[in-house]
mmCIF file of C-alpha atoms in Angstrom:
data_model
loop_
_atom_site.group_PDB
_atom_site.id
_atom_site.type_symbol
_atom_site.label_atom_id
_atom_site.label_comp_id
_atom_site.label_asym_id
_atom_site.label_seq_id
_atom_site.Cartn_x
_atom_site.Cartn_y
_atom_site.Cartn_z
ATOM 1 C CA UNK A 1 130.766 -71.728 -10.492
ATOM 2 C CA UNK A 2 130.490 -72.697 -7.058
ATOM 3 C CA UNK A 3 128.526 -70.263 -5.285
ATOM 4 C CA UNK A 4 127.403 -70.532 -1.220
ATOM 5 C CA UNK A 5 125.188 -68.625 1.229
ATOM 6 C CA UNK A 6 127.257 -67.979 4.085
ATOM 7 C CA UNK A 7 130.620 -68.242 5.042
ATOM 8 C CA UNK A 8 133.259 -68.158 8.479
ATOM 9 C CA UNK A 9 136.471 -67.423 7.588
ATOM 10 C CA UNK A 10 138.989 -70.335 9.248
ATOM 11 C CA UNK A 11 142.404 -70.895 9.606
ATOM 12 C CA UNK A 12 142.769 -72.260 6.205
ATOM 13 C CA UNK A 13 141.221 -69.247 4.913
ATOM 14 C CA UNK A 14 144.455 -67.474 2.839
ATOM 15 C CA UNK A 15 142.392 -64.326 1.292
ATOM 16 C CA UNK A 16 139.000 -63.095 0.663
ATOM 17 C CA UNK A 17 137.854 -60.093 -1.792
ATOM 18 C CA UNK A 18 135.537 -58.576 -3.361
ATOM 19 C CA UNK A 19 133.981 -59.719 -6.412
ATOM 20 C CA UNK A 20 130.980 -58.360 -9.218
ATOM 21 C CA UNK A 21 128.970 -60.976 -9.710
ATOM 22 C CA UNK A 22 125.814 -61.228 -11.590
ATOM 23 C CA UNK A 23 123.778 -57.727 -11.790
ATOM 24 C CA UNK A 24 126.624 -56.002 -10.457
ATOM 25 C CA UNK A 25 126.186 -57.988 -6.599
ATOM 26 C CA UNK A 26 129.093 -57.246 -4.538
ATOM 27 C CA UNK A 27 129.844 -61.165 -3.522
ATOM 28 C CA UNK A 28 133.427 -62.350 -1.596
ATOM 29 C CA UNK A 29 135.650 -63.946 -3.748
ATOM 30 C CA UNK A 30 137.298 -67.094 -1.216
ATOM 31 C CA UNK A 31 140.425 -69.050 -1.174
ATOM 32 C CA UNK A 32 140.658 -71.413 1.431
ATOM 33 C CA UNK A 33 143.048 -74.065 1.227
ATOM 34 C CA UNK A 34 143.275 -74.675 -2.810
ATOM 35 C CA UNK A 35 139.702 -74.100 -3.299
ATOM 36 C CA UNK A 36 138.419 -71.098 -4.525
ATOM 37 C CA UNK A 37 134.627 -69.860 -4.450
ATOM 38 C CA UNK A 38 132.130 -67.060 -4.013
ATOM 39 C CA UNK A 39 129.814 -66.488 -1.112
ATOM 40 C CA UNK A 40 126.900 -64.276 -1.333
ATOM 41 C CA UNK A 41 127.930 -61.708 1.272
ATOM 42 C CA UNK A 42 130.430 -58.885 0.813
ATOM 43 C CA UNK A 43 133.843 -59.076 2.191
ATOM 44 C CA UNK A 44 132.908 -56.970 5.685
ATOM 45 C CA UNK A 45 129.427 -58.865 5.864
ATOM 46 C CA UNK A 46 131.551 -61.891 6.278
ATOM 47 C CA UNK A 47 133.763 -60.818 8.323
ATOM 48 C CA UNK A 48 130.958 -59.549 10.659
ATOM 49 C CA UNK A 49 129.543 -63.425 10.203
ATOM 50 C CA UNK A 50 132.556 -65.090 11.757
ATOM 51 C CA UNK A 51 133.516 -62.650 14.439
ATOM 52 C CA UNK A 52 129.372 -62.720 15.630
ATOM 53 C CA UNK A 53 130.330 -66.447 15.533
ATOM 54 C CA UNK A 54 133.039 -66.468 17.774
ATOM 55 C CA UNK A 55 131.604 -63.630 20.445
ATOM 56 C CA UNK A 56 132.759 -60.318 18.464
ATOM 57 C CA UNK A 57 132.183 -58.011 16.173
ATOM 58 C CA UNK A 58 133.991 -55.995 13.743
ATOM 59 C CA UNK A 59 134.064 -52.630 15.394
ATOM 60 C CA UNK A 60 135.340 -54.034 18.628
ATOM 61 C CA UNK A 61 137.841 -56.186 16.585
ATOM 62 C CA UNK A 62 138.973 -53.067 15.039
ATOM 63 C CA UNK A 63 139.470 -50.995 18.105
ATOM 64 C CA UNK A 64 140.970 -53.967 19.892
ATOM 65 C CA UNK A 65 143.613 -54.200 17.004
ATOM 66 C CA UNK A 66 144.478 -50.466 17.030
ATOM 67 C CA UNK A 67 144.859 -50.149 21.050
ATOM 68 C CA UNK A 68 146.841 -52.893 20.961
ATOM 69 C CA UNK A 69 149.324 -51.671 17.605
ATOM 70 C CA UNK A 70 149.133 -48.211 18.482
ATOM 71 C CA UNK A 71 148.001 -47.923 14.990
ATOM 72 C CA UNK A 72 144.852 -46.065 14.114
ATOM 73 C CA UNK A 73 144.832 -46.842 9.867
ATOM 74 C CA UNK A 74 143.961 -50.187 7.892
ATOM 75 C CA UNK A 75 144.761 -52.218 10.748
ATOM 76 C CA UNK A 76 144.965 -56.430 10.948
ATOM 77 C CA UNK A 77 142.038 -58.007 13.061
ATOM 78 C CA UNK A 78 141.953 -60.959 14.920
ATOM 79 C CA UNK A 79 139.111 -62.736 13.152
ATOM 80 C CA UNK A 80 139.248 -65.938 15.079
ATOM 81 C CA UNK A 81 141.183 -66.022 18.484
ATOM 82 C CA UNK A 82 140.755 -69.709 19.024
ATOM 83 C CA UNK A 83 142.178 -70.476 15.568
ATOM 84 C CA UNK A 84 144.536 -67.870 15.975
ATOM 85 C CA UNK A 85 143.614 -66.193 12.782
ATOM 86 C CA UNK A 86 144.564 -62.472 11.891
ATOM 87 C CA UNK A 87 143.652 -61.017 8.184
ATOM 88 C CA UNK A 88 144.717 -57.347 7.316
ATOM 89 C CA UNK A 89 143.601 -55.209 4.655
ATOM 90 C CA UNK A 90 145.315 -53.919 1.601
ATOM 91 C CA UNK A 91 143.129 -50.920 1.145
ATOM 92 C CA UNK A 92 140.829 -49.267 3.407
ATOM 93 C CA UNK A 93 138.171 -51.864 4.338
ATOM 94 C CA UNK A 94 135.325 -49.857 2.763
ATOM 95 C CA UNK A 95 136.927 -50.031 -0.763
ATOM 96 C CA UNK A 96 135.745 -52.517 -3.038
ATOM 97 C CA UNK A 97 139.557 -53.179 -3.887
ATOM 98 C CA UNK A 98 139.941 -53.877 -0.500
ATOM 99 C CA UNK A 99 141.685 -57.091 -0.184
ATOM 100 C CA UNK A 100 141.794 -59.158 2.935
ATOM 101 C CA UNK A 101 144.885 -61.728 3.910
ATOM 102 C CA UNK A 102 145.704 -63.780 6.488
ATOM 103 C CA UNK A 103 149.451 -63.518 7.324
ATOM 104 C CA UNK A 104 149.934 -67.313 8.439
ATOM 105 C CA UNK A 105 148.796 -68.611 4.768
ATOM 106 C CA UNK A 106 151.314 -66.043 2.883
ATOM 107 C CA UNK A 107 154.344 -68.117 1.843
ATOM 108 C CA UNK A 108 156.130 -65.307 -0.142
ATOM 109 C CA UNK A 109 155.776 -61.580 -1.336
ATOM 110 C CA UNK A 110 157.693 -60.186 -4.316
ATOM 111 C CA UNK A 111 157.898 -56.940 -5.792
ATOM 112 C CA UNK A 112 156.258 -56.820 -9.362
ATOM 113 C CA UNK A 113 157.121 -53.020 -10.457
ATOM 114 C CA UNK A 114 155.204 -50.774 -8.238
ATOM 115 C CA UNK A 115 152.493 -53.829 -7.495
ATOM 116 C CA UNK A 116 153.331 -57.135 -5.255
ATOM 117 C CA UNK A 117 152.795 -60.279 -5.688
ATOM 118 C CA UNK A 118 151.550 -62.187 -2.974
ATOM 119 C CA UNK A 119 152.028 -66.054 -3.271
ATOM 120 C CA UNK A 120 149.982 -68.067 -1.129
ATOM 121 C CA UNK A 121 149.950 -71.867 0.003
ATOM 122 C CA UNK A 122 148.464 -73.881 -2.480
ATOM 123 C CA UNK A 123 150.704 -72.055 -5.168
ATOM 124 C CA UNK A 124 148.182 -69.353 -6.128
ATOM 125 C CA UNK A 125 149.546 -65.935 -6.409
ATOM 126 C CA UNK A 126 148.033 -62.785 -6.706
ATOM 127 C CA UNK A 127 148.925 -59.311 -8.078
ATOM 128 C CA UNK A 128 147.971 -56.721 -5.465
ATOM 129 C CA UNK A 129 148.382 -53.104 -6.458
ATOM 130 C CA UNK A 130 149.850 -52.151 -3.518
ATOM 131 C CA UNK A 131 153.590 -51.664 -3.315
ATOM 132 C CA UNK A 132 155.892 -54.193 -1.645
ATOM 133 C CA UNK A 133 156.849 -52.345 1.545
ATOM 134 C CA UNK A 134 153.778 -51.665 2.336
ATOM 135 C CA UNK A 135 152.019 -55.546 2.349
ATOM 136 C CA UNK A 136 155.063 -56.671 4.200
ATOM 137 C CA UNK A 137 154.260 -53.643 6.949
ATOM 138 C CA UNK A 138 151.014 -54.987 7.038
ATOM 139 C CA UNK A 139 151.970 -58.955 7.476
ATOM 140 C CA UNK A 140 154.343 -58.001 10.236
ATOM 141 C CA UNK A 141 151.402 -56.136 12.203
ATOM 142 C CA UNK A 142 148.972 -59.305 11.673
ATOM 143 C CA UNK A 143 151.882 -61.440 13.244
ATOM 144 C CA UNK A 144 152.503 -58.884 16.000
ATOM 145 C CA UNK A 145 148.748 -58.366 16.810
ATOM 146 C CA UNK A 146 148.434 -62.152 16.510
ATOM 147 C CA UNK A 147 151.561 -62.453 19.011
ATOM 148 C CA UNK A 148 150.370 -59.527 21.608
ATOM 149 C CA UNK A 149 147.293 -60.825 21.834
ATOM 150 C CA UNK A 150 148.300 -64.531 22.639
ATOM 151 C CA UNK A 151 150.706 -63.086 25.297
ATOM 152 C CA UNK A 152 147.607 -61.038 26.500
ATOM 153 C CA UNK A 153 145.641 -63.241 26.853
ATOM 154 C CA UNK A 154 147.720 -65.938 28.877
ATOM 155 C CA UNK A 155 148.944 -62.944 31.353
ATOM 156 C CA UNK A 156 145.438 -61.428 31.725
ATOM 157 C CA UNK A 157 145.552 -61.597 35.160
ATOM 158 C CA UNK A 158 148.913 -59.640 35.484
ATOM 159 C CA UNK A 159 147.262 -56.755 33.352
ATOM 160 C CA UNK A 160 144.549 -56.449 35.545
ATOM 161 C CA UNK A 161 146.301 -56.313 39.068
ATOM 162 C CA UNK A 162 150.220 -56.856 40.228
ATOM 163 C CA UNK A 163 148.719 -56.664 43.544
ATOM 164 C CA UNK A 164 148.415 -59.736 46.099
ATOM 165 C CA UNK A 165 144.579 -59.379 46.540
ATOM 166 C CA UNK A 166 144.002 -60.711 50.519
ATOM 167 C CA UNK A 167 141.625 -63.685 50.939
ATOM 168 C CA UNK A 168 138.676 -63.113 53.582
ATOM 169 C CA UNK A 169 136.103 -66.253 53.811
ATOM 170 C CA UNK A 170 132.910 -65.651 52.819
ATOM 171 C CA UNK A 171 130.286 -67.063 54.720
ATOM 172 C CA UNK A 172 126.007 -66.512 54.583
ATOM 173 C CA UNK A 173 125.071 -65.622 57.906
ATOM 174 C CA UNK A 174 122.057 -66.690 59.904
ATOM 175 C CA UNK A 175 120.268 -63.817 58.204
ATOM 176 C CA UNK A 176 120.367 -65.342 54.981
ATOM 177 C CA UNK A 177 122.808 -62.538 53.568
ATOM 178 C CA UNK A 178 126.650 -62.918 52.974
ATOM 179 C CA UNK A 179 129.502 -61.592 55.006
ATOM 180 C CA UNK A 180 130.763 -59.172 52.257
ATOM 181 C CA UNK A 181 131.124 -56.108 54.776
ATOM 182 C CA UNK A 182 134.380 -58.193 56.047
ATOM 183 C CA UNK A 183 136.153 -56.754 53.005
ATOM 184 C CA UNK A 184 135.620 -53.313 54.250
ATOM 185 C CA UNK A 185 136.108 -53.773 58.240
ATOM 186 C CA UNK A 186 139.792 -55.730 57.332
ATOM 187 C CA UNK A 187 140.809 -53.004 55.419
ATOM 188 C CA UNK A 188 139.661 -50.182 57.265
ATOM 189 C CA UNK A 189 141.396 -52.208 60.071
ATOM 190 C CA UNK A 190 144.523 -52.601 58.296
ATOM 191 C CA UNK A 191 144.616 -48.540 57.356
ATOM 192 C CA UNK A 192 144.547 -48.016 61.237
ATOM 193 C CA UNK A 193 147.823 -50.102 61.976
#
């Protein structure tokens, strides 16, 4: 059993879970690429690893995710923005059913009576006991938060301000201090026209 310390999910990363290990751990079960493995962290503690990694954390990943869907339940998180990677959660994130996906590394869902199965690259499927509708809501908001937050990000500028901002020069005086007042005098100028 291959079994490692610590662990980032990547973009090859197609699902990690929960797993009972020995004397009842909770470990994350991995499958990345077509290798599977545990890591000795629980799925949120990993999670929490690779978004610390990259600048975040999971509570501002989280309320990123559900300002951006206008969703407030179980939503997808962008784990890795420079790898573009989302995973979403089949149950709420606290359960130890909880199952986490990433929606690029899904080739197919099918409907298995009231369960799904999810087949992934590599050819492995899994049964999730979650109904089909419902993981294929859930893929389409991982590709929609992965989408809005690409488009965000390259018109950041447009979010913050549509208007022209004026350009004063900013010089240090023979005082040693900069000329920032100028911003003020133009404009209260410019209100007097």
């Amino acid at each position: 059993m291959n079994i490692i310390d610590r662990y980032a999910v990547n973009h090859l990363t197609s699902l990690i879970k929960g797993e009972h290990y020995m004397y009842g751990h909770l470990y994350t079960r991995v499958i990345e690429g077509n290798k599977t493995f545990l890591v000795r962290m629980t799925p949120l503690e990993v999670l929490e690893y690779t978004l610390t990694s990259v600048g975040s954390d999971l509570k501002g990943a989280t309320k990123s995710a559900r300002i951006i869907l206008g969703k407030g339940y179980m939503t997808p998180i962008i784990v890795n923005a420079y790898q573009e990677v989302c995973m979403f959660p089949t149950h709420s994130p606290k359960s130890e059913h909880c199952i986490w996906f990433n929606p690029k590394n899904i080739i197919n869902i099918e409907e298995n009576g009231s369960n799904t199965n999810v087949i992934l690259n590599y050819h492995y499927t899994i049964l999730v006991e979650v109904n089909i509708k419902s993981i294929k809501n859930k893929r389409y908001d991982g590709f929609s938060l992965l989408d809005s937050t690409k488009q965000n990000g390259i018109k950041v500028r447009d979010i913050s301000t549509n208007e022209k901002t004026k350009q004063y020069p900013i010089v240090r005086e023979k005082s040693g201090k900069y000329n920032f007042d100028v911003f003020k005098k133009k404009d209260e100028n410019e209100d007097d026209k």
